[in-house]
PDB file of C-alpha atoms and ligand atoms in Angstrom:
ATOM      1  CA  UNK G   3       3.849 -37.203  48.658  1.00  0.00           C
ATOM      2  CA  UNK G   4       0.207 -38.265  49.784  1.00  0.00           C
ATOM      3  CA  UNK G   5      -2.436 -36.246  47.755  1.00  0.00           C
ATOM      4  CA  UNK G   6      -5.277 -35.061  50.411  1.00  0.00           C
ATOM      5  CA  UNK G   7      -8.234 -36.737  50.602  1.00  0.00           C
ATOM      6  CA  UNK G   8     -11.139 -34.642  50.631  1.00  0.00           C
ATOM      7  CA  UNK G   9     -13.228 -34.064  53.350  1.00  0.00           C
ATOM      8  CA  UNK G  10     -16.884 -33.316  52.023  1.00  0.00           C
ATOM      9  CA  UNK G  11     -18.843 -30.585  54.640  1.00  0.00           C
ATOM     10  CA  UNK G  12     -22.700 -30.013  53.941  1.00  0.00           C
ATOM     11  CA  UNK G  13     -23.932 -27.317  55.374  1.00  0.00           C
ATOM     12  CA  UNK G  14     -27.385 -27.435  56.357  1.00  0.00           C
ATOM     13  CA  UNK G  15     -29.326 -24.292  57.163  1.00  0.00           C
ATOM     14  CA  UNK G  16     -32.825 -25.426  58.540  1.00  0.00           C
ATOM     15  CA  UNK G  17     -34.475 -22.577  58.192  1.00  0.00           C
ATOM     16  CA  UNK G  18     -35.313 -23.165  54.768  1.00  0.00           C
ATOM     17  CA  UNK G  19     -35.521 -26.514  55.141  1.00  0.00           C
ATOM     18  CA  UNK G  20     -37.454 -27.953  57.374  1.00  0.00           C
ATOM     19  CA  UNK G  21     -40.304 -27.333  55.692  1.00  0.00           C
ATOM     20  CA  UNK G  22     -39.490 -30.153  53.550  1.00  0.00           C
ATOM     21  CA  UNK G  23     -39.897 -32.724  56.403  1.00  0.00           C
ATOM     22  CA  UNK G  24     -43.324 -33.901  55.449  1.00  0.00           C
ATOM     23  CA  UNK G  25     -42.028 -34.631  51.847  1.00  0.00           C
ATOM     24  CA  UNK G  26     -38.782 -36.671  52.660  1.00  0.00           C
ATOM     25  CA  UNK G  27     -40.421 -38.922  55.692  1.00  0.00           C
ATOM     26  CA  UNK G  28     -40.521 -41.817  52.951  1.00  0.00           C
ATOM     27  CA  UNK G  29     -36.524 -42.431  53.045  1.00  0.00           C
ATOM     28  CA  UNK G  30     -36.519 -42.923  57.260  1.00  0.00           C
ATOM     29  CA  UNK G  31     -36.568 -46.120  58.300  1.00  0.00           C
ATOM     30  CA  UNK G  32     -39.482 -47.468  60.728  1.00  0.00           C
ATOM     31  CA  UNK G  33     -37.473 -47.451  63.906  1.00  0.00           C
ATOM     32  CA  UNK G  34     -36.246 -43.700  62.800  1.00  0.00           C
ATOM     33  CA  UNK G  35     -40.339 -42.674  62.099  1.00  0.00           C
ATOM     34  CA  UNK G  36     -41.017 -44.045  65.642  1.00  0.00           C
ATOM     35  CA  UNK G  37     -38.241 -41.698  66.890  1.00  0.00           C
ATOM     36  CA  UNK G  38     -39.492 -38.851  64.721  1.00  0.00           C
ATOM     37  CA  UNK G  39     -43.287 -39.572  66.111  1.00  0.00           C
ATOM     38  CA  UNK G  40     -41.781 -39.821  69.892  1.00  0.00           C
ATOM     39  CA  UNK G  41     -40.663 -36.224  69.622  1.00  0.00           C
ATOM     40  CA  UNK G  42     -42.808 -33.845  71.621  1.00  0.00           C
ATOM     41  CA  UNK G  43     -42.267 -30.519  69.673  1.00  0.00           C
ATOM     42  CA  UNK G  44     -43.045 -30.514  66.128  1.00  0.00           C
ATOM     43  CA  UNK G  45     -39.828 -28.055  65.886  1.00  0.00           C
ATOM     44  CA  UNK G  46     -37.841 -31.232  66.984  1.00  0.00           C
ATOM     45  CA  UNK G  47     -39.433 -33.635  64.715  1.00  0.00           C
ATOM     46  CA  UNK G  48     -39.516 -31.455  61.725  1.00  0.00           C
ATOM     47  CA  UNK G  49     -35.489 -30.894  62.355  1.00  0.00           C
ATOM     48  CA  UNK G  50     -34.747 -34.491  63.218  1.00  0.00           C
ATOM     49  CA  UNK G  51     -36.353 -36.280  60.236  1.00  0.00           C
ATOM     50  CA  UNK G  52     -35.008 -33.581  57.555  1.00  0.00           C
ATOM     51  CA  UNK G  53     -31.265 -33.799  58.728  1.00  0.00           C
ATOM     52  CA  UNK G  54     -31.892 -37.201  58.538  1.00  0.00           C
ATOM     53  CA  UNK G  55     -33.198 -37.597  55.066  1.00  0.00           C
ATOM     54  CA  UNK G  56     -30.464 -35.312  54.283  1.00  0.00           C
ATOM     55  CA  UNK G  57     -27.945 -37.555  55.686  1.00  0.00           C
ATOM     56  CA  UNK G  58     -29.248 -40.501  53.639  1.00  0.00           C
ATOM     57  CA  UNK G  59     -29.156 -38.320  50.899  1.00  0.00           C
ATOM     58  CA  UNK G  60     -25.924 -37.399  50.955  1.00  0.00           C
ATOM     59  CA  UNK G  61     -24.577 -40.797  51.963  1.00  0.00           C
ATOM     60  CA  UNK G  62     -26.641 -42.568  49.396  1.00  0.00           C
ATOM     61  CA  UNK G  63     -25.225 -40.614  46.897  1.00  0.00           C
ATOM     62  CA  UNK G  64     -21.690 -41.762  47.446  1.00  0.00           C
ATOM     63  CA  UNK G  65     -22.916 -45.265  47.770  1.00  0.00           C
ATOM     64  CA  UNK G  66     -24.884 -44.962  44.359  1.00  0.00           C
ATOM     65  CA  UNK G  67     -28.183 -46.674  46.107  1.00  0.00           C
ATOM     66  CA  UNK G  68     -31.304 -45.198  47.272  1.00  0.00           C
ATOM     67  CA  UNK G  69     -31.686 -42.985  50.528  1.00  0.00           C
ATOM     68  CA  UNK G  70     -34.415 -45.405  51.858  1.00  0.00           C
ATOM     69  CA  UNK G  71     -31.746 -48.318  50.911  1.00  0.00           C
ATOM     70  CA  UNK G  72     -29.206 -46.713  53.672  1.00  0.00           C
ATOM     71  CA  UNK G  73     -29.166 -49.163  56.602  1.00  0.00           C
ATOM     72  CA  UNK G  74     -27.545 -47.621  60.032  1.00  0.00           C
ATOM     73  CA  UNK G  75     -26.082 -49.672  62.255  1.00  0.00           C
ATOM     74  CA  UNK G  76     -25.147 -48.302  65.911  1.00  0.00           C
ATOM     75  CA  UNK G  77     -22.305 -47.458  68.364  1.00  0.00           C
ATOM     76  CA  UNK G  78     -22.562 -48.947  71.813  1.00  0.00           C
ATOM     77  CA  UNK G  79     -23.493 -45.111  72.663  1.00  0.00           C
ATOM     78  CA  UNK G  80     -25.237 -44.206  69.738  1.00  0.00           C
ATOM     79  CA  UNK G  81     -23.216 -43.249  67.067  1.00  0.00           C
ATOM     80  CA  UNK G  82     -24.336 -44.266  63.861  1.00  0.00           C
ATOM     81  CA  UNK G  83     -21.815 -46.025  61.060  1.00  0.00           C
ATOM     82  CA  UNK G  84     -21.924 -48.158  58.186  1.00  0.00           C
ATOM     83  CA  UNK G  85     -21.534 -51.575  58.688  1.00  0.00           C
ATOM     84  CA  UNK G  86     -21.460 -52.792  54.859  1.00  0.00           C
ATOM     85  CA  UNK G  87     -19.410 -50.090  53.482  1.00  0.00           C
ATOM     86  CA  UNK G  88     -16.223 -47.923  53.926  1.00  0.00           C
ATOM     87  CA  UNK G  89     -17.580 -44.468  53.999  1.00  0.00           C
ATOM     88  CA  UNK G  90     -17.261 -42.675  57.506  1.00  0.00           C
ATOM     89  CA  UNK G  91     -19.968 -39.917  58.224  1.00  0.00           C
ATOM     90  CA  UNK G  92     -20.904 -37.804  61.455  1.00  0.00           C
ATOM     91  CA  UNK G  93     -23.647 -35.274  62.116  1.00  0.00           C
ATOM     92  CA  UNK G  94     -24.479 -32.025  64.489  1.00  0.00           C
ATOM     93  CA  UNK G  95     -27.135 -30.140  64.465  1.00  0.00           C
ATOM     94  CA  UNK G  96     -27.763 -26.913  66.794  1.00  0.00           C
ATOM     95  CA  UNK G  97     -30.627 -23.851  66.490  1.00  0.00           C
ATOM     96  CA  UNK G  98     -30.766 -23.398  62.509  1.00  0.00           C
ATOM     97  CA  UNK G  99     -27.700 -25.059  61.073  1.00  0.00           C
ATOM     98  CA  UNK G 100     -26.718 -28.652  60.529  1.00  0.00           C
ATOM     99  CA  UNK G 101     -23.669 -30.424  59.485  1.00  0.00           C
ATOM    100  CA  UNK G 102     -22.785 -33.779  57.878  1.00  0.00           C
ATOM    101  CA  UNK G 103     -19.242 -34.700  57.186  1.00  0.00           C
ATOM    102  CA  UNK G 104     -18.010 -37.711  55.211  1.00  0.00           C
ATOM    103  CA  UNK G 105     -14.666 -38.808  54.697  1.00  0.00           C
ATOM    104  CA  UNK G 106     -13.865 -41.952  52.315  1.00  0.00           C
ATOM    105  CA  UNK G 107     -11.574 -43.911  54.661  1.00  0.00           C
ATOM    106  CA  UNK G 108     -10.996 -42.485  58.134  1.00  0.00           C
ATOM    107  CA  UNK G 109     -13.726 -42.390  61.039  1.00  0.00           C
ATOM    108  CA  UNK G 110     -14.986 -38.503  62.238  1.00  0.00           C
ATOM    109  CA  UNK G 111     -16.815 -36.747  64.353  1.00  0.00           C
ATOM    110  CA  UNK G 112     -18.531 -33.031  63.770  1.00  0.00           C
ATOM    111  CA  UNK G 113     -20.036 -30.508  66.124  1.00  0.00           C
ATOM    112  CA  UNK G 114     -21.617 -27.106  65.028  1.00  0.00           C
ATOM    113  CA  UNK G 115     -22.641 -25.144  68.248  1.00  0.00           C
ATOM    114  CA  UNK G 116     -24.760 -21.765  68.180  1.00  0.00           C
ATOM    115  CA  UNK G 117     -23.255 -19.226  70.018  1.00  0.00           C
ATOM    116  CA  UNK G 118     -25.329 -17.861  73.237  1.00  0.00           C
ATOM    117  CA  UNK G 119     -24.416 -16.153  76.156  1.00  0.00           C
ATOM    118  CA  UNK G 120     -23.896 -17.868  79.059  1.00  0.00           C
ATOM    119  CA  UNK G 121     -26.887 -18.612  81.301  1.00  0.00           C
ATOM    120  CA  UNK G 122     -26.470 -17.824  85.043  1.00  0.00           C
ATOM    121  CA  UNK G 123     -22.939 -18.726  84.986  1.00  0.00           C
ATOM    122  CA  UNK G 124     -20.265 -16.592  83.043  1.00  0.00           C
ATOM    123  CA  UNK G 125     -17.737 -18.476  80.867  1.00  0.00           C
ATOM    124  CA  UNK G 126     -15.180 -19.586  83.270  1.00  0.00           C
ATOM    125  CA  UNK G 127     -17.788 -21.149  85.480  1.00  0.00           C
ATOM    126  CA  UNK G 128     -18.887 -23.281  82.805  1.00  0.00           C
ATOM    127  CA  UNK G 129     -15.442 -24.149  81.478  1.00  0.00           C
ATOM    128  CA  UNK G 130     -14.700 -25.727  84.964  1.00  0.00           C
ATOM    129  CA  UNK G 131     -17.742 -28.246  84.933  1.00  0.00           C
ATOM    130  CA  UNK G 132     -16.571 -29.122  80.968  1.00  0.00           C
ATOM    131  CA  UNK G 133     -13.201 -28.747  80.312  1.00  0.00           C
ATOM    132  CA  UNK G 134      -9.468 -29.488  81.612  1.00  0.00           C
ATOM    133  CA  UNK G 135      -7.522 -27.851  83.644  1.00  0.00           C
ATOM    134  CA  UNK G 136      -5.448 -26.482  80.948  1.00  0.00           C
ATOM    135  CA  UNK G 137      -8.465 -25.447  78.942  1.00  0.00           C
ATOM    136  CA  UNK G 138      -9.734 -23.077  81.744  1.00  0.00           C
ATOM    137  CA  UNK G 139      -6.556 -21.479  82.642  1.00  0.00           C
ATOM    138  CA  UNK G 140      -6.286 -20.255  78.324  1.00  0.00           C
ATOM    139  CA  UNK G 141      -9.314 -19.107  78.806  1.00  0.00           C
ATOM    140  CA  UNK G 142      -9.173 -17.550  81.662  1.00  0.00           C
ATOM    141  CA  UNK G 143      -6.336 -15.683  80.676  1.00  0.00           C
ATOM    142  CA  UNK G 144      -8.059 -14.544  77.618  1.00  0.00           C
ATOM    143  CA  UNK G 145      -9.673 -10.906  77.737  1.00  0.00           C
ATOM    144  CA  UNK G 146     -13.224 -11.120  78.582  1.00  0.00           C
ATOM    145  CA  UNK G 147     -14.333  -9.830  75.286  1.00  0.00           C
ATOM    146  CA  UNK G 148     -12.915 -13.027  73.531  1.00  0.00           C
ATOM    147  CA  UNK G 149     -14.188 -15.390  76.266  1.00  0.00           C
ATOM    148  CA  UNK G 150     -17.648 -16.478  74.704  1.00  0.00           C
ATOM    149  CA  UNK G 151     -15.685 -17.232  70.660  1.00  0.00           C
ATOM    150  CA  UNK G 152     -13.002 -18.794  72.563  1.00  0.00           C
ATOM    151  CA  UNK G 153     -15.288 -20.816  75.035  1.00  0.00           C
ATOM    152  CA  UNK G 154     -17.252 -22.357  71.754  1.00  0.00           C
ATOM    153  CA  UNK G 155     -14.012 -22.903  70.120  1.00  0.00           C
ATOM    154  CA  UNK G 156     -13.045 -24.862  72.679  1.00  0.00           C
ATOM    155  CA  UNK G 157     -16.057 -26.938  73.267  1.00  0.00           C
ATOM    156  CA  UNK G 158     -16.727 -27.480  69.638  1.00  0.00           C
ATOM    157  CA  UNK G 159     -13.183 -28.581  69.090  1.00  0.00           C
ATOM    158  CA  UNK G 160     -13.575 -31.255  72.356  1.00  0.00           C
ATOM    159  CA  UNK G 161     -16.988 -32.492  71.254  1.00  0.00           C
ATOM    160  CA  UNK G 162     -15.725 -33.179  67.473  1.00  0.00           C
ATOM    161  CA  UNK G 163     -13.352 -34.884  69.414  1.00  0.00           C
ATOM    162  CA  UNK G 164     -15.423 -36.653  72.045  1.00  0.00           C
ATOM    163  CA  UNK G 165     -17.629 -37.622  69.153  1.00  0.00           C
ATOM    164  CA  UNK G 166     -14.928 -39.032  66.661  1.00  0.00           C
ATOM    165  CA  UNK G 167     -14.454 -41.646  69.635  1.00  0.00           C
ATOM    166  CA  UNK G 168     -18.386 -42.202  69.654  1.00  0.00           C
ATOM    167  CA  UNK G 169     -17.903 -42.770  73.382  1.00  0.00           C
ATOM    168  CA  UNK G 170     -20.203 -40.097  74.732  1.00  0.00           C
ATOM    169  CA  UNK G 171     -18.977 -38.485  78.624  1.00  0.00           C
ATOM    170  CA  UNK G 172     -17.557 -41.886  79.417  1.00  0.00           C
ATOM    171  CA  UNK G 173     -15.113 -40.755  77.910  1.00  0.00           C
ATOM    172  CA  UNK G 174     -13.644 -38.267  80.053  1.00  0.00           C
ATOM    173  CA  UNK G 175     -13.754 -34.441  79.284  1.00  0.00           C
ATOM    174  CA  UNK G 176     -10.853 -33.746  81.715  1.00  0.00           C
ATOM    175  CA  UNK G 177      -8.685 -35.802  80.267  1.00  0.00           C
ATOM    176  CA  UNK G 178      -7.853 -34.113  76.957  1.00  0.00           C
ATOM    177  CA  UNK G 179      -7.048 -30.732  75.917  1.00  0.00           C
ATOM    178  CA  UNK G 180      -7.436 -28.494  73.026  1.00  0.00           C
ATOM    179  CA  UNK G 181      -6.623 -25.163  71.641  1.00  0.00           C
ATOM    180  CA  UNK G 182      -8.823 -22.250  73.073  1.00  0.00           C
ATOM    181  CA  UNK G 183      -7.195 -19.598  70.939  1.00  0.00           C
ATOM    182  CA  UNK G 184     -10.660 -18.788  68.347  1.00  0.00           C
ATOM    183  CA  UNK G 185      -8.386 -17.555  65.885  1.00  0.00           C
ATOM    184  CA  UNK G 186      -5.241 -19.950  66.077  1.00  0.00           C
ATOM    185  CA  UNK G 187      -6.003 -23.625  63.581  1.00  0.00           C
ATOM    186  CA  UNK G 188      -7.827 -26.252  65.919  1.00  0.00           C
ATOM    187  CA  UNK G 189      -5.316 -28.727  67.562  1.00  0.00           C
ATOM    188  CA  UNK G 190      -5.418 -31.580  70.351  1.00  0.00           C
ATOM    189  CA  UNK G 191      -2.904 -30.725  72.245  1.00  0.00           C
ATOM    190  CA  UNK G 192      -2.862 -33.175  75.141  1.00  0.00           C
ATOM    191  CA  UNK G 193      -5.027 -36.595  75.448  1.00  0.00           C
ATOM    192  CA  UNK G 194      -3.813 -38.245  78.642  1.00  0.00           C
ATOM    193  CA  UNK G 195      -6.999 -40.650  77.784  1.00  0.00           C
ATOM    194  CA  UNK G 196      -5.091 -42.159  74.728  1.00  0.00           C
ATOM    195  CA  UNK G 197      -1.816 -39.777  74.060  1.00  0.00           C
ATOM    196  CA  UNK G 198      -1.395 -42.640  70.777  1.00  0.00           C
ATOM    197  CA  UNK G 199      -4.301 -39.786  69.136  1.00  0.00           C
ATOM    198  CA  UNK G 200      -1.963 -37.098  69.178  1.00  0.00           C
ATOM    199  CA  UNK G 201      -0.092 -38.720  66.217  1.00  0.00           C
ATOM    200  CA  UNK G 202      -3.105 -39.989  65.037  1.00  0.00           C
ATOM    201  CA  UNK G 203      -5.575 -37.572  64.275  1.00  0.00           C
ATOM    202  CA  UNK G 204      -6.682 -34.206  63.726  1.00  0.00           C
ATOM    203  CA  UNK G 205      -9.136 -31.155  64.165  1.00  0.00           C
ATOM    204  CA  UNK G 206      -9.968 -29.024  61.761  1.00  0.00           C
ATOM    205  CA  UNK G 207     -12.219 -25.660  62.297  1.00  0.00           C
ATOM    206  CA  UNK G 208     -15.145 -25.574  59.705  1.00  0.00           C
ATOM    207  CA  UNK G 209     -16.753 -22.641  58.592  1.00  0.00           C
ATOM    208  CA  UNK G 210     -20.714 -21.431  59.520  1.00  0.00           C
ATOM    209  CA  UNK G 211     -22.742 -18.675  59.500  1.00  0.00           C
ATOM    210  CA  UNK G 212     -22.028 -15.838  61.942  1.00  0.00           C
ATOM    211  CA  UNK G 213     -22.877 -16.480  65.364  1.00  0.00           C
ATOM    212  CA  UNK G 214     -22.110 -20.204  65.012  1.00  0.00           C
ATOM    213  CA  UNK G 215     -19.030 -22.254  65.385  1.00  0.00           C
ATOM    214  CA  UNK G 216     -17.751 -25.427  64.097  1.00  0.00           C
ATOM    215  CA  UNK G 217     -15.013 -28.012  64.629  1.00  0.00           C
ATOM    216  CA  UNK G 218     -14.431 -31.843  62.819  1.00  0.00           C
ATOM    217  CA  UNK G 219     -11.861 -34.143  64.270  1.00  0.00           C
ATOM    218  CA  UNK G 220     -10.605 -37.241  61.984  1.00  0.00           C
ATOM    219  CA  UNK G 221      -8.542 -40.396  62.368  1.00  0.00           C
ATOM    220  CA  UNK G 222      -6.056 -39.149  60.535  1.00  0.00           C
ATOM    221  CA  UNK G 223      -3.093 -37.576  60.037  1.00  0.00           C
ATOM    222  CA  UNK G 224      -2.852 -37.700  55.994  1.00  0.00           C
ATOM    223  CA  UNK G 225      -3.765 -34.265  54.218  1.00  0.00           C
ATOM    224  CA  UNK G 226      -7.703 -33.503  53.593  1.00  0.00           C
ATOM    225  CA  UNK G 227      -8.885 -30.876  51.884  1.00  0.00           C
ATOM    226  CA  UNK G 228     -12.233 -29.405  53.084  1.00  0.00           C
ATOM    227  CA  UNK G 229     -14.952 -29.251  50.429  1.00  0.00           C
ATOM    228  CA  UNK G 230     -18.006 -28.052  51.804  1.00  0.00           C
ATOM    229  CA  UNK G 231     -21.756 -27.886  49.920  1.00  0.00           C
ATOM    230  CA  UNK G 232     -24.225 -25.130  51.710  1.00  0.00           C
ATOM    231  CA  UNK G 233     -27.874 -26.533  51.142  1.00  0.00           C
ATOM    232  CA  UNK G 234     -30.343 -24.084  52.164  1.00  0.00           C
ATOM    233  CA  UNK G 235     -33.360 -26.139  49.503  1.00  0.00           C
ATOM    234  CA  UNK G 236     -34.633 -29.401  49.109  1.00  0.00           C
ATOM    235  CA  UNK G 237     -34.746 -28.020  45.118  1.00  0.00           C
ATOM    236  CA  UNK G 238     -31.376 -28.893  44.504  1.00  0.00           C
ATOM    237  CA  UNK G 239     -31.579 -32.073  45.387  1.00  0.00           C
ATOM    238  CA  UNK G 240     -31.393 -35.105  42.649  1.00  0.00           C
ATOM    239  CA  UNK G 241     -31.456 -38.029  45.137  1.00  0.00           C
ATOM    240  CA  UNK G 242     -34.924 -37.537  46.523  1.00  0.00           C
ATOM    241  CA  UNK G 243     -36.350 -38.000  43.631  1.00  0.00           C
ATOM    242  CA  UNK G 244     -38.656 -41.630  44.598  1.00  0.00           C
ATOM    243  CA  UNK G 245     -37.805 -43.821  41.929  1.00  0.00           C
TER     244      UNK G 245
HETATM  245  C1  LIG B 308     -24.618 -37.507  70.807  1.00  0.00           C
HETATM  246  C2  LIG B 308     -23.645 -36.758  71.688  1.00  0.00           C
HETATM  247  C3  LIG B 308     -22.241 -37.322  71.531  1.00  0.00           C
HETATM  248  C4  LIG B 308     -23.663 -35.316  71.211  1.00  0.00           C
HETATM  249  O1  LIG B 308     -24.904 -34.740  71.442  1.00  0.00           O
HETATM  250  P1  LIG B 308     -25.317 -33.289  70.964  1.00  0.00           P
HETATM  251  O2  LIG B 308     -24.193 -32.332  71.157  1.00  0.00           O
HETATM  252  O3  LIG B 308     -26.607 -32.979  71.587  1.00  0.00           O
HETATM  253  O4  LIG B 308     -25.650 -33.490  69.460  1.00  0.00           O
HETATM  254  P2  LIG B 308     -25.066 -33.199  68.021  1.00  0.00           P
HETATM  255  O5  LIG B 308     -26.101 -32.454  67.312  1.00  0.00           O
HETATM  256  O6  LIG B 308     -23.676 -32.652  67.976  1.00  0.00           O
HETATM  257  O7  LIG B 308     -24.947 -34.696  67.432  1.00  0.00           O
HETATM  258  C5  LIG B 308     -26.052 -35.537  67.344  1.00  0.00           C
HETATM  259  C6  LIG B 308     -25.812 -36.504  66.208  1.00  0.00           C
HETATM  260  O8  LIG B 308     -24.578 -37.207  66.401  1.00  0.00           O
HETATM  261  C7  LIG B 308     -24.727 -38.583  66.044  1.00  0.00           C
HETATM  262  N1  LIG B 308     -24.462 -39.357  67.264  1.00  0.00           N
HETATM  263  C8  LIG B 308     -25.335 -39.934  68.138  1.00  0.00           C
HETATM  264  N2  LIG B 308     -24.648 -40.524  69.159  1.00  0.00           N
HETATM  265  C9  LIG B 308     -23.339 -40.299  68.913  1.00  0.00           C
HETATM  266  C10 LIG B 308     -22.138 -40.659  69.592  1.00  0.00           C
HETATM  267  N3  LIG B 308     -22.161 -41.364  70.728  1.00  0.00           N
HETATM  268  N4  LIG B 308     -20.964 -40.270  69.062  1.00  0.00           N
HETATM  269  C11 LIG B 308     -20.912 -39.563  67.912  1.00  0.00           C
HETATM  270  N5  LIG B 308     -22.021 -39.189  67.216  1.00  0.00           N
HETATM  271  C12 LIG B 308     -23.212 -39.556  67.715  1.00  0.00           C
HETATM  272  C13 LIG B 308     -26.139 -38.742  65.517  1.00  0.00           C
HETATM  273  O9  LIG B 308     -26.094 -38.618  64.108  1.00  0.00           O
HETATM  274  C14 LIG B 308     -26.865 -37.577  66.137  1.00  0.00           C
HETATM  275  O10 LIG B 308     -27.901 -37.106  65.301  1.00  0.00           O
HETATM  276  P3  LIG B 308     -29.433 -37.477  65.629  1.00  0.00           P
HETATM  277  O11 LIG B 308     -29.689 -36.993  67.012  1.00  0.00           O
HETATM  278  O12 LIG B 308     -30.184 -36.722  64.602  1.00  0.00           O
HETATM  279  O13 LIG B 308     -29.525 -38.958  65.506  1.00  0.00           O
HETATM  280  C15 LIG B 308     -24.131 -36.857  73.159  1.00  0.00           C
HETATM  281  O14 LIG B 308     -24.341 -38.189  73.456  1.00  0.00           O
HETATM  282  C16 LIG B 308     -23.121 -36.378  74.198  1.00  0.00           C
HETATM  283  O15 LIG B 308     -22.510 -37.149  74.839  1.00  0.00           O
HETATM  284  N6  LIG B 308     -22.986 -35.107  74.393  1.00  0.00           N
HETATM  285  C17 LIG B 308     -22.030 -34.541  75.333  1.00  0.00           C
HETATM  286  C18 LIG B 308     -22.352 -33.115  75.461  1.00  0.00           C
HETATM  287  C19 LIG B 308     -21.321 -32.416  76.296  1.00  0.00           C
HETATM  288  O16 LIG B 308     -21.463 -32.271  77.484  1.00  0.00           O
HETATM  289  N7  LIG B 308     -20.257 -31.956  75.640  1.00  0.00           N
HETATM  290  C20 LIG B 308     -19.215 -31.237  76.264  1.00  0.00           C
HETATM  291  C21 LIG B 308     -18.249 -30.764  75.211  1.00  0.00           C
HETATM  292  S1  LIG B 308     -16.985 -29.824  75.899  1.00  0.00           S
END
């Protein structure tokens, strides 16, 4: 039997934490201050360079090195990796929560989404500029009560997906499906893109704070078990101590 591998979830809720920006600048690297400093809202910077930290935290941690000693490389559309070590890590950030997952040996991605209603458009109108045809005909058969949990479950669950792949919208979001069901486990159910995923890898719903929603997708199909950290203080934190 193959023991699960654990799946390590923080949780980051900014609200109490982004306050700390100022004080954890020193661990970004220069090219990641000129992004920070390119930022036109403070709000943005303030978010961008603590989840940031946070993630070198957190990842130098596992690497037993420094936060500042973390060196990114990049994705052909962005996604950031290791290239020196095996540790696989993804981030998402929306209104006031974060998330950072990291998984020992098989490549992720993570979304968190806040919840909002639907601007202009209702739910279904939406779903048919985003999702598959089998996508919007669950949801439009759900009630309309459900449509909003269900229409985040859905797009959280495709954009773990889409970003476990790191391909951004080249990689088309027509041509895979997933669950819609809020309450039923996360599942691909279809990838016509590359069907070799469906025995592959896996989605998993996370948890978050009401009025959010969360999904992780990994390249696997071994057992994890989901171990998740809520941070909502820089106090707690042992690795930003400069040294
Ligand atoms: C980055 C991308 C994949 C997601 O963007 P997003 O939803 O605004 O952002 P999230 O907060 O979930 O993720 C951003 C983080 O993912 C990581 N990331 C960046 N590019 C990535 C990529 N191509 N793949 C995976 N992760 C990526 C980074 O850590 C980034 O954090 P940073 O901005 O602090 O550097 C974006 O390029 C994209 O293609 N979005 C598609 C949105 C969409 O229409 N989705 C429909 C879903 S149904």
């Amino acid at each position: 039997m193959i023991r699960p591998t654990s799946v390590d979830i923080w949780r980051l809720l900014l609200e109490g934490l982004v306050d700390c920006a100022p004080a954890l600048r020193w661990c970004l690297s220069e090219g990641e201050i000129e992004r920070a400093d390119r930022f036109i809202f403070e709000r943005d910077r303030t978010r961008f360079i603590t989840c940031r930290a946070i993630l070198r935290g957190v990842i130098a941690q596992n690497l037993n090195i420094g936060p500042a000693d973390v060196v990114f490389a990049y994705g052909e559309k962005g996604k950031p990796y290791l290239e020196d070590w095996p540790l696989f890590f993804n981030l998402s950030h929306s209104h006031n929560e974060a998330c950072i997952a990291i998984h020992p040996n098989a490549p992720l991605g993570v979304d968190v989404e806040h919840i909002r209603p639907p601007t202009r458009n209702n739910w279904i109108a939406l779903a048919q500029r985003f999702f598959s045809a089998a996508e919007i005909q669950a949801l439009s058969d759900m009630p309309e009560r459900l449509q909003s949990k269900a229409f985040f479950a859905c797009w959280t669950r495709k954009e773990a997906y889409l970003k476990l792949h790191g391909l951004g919208l080249s990689l088309p979001l027509d041509q895979f499906s997933v669950n819609v069901d809020p309450d039923a486990p996360a599942k691909l159910c279809s990838s016509e893109w590359c069907p070799d995923d469906l025995g592959r890898s896996t989605l998993y719903d996370l948890p978050t704070n009401s009025g959010y929603r969360s999904a992780i997708a990994i390249a696997t199909t071994d057992p994890v078990t989901i171990h998740e950290t809520c941070i909502s203080g820089i106090e707690s934190f042992p690795f930003f101590k400069r040294v």
